[in-house]
Short mmCIF file of N, CA, C and O in Angstrom, two decimals:
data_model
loop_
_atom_site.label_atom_id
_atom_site.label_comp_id
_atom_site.label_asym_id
_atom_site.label_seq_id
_atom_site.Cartn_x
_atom_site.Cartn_y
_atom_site.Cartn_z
N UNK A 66 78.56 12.08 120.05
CA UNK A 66 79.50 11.49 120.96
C UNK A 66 78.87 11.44 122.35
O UNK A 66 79.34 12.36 123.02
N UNK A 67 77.90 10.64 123.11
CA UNK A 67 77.77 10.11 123.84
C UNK A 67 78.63 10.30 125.20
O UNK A 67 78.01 10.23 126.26
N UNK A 68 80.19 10.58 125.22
CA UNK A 68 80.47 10.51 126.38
C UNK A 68 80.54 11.57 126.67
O UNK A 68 81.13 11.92 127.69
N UNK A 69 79.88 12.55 125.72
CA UNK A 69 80.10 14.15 126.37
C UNK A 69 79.06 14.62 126.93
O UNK A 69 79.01 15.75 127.41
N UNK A 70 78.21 13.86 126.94
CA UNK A 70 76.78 14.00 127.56
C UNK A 70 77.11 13.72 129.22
O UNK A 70 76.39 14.28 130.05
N UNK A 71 78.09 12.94 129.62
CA UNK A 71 78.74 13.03 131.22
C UNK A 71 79.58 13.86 131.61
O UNK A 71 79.75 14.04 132.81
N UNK A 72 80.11 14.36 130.90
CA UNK A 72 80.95 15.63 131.38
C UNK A 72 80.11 16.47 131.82
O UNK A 72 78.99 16.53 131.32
N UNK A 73 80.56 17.43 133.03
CA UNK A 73 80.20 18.71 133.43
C UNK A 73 80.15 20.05 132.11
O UNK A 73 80.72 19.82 131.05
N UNK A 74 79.52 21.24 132.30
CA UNK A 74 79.73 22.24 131.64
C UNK A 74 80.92 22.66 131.11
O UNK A 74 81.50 22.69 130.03
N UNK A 75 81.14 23.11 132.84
CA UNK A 75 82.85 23.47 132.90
C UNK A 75 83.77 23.13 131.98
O UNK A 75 84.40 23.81 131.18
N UNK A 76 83.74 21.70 132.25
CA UNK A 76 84.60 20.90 131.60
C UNK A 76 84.60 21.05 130.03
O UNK A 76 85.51 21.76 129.60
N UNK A 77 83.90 20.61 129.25
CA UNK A 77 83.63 21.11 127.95
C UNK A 77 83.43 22.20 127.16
O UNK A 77 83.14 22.09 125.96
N UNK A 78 83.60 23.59 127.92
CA UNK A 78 84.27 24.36 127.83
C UNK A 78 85.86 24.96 127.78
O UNK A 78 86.50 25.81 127.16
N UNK A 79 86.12 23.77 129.05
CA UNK A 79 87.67 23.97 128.88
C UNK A 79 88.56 22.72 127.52
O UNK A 79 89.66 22.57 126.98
N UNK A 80 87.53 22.25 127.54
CA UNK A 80 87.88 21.08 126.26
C UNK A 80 87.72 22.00 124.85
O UNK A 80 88.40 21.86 123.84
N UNK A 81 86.92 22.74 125.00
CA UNK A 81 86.48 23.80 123.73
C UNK A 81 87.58 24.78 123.43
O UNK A 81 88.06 24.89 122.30
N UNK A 82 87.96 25.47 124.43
CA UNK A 82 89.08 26.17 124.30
C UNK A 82 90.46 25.64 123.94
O UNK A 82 91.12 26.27 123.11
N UNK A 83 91.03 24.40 124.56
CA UNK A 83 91.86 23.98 124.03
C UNK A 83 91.90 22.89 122.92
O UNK A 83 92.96 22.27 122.88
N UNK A 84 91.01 22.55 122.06
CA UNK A 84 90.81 22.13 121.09
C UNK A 84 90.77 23.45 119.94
O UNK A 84 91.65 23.75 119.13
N UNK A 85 90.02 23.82 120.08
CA UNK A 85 90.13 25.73 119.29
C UNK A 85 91.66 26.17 119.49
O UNK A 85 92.00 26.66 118.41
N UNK A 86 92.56 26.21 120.26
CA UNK A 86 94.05 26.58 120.80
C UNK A 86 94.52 24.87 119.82
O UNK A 86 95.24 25.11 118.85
N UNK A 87 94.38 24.22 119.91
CA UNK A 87 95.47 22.98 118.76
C UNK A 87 95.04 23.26 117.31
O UNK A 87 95.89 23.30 116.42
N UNK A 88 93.51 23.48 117.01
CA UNK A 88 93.10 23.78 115.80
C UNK A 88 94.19 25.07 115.34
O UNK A 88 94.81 25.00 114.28
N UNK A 89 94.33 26.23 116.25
CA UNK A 89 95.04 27.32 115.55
C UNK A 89 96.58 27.27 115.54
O UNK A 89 97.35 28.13 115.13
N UNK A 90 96.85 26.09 116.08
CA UNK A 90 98.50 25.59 116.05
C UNK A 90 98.60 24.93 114.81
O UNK A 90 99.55 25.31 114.13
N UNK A 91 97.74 23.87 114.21
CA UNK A 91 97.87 23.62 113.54
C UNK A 91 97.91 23.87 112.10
O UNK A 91 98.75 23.57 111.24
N UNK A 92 96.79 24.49 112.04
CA UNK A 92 96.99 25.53 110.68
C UNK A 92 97.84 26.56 110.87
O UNK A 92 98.21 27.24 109.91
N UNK A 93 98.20 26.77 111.99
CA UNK A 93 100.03 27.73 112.14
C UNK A 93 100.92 27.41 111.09
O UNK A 93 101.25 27.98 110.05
N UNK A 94 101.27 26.16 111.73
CA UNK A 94 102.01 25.05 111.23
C UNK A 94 101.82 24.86 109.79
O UNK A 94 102.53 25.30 108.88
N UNK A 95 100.95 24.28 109.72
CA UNK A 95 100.21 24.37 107.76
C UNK A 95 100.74 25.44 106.94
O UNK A 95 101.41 25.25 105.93
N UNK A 96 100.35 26.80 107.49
CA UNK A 96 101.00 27.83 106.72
C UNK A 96 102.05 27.94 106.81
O UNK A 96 102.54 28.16 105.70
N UNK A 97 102.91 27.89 107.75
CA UNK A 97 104.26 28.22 107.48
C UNK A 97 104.93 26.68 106.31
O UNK A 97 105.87 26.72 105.52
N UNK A 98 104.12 25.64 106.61
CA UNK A 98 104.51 24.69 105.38
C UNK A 98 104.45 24.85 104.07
O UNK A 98 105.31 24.47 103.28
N UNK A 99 103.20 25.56 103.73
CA UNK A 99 102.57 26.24 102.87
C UNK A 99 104.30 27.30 102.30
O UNK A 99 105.11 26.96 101.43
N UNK A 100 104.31 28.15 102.90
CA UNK A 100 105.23 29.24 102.73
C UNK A 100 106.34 28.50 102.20
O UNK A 100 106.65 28.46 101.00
N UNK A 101 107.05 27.80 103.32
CA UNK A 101 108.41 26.73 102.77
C UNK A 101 108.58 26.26 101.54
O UNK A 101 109.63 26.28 100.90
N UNK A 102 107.21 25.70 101.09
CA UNK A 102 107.22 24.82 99.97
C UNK A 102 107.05 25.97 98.52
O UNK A 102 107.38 25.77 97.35
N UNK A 103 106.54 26.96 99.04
CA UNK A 103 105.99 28.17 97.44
C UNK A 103 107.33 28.34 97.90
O UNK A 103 107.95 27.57 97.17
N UNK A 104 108.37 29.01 98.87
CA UNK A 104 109.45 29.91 98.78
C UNK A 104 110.57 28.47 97.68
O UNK A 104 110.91 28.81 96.55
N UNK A 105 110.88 27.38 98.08
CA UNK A 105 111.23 26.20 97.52
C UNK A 105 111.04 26.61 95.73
O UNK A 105 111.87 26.77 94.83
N UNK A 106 109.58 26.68 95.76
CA UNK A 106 109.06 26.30 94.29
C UNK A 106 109.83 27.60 93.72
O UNK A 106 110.43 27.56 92.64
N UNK A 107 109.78 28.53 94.36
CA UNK A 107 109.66 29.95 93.45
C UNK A 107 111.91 30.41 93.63
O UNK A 107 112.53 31.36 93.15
N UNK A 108 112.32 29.49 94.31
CA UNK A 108 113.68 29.81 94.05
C UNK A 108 114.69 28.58 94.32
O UNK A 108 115.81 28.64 94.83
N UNK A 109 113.98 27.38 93.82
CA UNK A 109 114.63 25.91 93.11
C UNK A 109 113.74 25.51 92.22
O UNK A 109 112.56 25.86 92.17
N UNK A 110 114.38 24.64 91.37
CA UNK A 110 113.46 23.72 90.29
C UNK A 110 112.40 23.28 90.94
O UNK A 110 112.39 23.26 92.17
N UNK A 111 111.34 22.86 90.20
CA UNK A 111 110.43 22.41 90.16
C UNK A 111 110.27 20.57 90.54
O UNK A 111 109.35 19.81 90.81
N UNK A 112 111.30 20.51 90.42
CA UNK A 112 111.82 19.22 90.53
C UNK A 112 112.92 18.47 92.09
O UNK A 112 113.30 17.36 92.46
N UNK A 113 113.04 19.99 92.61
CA UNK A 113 113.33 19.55 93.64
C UNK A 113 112.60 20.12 95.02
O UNK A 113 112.82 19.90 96.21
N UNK A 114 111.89 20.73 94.51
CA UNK A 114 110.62 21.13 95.54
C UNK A 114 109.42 20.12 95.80
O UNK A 114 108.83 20.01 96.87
N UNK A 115 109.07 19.16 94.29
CA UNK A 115 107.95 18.50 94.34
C UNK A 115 108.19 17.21 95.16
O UNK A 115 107.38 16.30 95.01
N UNK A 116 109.28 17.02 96.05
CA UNK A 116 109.04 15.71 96.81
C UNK A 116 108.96 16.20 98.03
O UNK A 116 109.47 15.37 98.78
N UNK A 117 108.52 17.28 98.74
CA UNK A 117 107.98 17.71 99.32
C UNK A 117 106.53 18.36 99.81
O UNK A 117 106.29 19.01 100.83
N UNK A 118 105.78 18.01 98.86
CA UNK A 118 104.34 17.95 98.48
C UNK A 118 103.96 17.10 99.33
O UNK A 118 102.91 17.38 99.90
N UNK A 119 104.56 15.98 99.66
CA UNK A 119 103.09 15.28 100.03
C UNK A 119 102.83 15.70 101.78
O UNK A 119 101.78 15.51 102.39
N UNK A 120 104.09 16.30 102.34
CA UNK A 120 104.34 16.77 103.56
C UNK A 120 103.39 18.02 104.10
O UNK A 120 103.28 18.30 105.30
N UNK A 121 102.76 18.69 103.12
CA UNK A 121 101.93 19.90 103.38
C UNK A 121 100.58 18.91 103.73
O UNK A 121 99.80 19.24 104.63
N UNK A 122 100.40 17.75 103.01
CA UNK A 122 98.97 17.27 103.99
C UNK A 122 98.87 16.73 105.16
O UNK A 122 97.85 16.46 105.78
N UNK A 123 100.62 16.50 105.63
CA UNK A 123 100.17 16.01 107.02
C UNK A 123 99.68 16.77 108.68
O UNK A 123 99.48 16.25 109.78
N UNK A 124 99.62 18.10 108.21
CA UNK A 124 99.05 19.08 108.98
C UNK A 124 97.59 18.80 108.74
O UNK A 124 96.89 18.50 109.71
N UNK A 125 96.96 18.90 107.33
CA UNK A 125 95.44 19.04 106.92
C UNK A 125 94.88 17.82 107.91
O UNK A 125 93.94 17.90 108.70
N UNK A 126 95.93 16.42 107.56
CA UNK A 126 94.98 15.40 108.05
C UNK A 126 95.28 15.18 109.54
O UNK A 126 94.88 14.13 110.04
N UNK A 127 96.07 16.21 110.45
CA UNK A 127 95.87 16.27 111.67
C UNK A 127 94.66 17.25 112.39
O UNK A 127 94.36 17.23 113.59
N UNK A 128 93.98 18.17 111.26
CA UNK A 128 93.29 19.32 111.60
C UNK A 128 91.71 18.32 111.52
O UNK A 128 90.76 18.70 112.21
N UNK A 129 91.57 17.04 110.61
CA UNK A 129 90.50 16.85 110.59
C UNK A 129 89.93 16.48 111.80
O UNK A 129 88.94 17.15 112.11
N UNK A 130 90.36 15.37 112.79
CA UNK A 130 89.89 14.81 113.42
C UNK A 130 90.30 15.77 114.81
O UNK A 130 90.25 15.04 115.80
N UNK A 131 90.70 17.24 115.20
CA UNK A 131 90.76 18.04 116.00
C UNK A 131 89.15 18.62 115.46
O UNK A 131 88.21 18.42 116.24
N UNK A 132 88.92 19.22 114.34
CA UNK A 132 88.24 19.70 114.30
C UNK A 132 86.53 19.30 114.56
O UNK A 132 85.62 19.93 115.09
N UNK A 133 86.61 17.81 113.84
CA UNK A 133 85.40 17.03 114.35
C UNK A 133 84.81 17.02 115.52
O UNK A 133 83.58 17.04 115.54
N UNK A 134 85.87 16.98 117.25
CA UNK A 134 85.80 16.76 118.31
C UNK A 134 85.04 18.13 118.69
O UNK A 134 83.94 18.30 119.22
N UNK A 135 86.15 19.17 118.16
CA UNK A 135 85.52 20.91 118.90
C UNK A 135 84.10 20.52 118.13
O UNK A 135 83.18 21.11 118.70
N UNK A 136 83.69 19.84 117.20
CA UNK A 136 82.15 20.17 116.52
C UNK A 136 81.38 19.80 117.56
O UNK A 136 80.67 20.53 118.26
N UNK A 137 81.56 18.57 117.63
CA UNK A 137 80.92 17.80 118.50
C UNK A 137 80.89 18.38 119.99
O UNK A 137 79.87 18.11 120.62
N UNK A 138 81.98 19.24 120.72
CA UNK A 138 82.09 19.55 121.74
C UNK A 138 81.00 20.87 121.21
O UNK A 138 79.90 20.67 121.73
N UNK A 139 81.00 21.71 120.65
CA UNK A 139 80.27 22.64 120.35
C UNK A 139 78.64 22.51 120.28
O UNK A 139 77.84 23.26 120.84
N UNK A 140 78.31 21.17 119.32
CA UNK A 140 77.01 20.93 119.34
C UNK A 140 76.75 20.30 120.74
O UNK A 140 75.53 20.17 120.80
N UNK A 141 77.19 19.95 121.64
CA UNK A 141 76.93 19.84 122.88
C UNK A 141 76.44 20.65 123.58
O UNK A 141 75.27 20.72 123.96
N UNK A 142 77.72 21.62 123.88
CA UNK A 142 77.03 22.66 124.88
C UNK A 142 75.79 23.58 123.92
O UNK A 142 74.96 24.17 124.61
N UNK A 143 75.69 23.69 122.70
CA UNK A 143 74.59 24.34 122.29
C UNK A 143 73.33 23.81 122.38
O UNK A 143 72.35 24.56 122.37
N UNK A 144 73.20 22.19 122.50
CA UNK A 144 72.33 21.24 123.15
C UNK A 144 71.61 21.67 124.97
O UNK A 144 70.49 21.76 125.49
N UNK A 145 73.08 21.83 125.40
CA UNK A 145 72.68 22.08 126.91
C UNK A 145 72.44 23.73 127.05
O UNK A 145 71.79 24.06 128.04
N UNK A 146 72.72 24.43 126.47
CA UNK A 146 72.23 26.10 126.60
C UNK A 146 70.50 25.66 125.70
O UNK A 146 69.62 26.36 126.22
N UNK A 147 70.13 25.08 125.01
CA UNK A 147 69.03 25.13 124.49
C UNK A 147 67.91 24.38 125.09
O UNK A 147 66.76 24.36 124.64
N UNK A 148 68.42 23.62 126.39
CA UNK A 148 67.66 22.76 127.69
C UNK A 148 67.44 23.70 128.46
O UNK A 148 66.29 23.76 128.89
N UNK A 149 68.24 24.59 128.84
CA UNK A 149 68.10 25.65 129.93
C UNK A 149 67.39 26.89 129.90
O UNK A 149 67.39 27.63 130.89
#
């Protein structure tokens, strides 16, 4: 990612931290979906828990593209500590 090569240090550090802080909200979130849906399965039918399945991935597919960014923010500054 190219435009992180203009950012300051600082800055992408503080981008690091709060990308790492949404990453751990989100899989918060995930698990307690996680939980909802086994507590569901394990004390209603099977049949009325499963239309709620497809709702546990919409956490996963918010974690992907958080997590890509912190990569990228990460292989950055390990770029610029390895110049210095």
């Amino acid at each position: 990612m190219s435009e992180l090569t203009q950012l300051p240090t600082a800055t992408l550090h503080a981008m690091k931290a709060r990308l790492t802080n949404w990453v751990v909200y989100v899989a918060a979130i995930d698990l307690v979906a996680v939980g909802v849906f086994v507590s569901l399965l394990v004390n209603s039918s099977p049949a009325k828990a499963l239309p709620f399945a497809p709702l546990l991935m919409l956490p996963s597919i918010a974690l992907v593209p958080l997590m890509l960014r912190a990569g990228a923010v990460r292989r950055e500054l390990a770029r610029r500590d390895a110049n210095t």
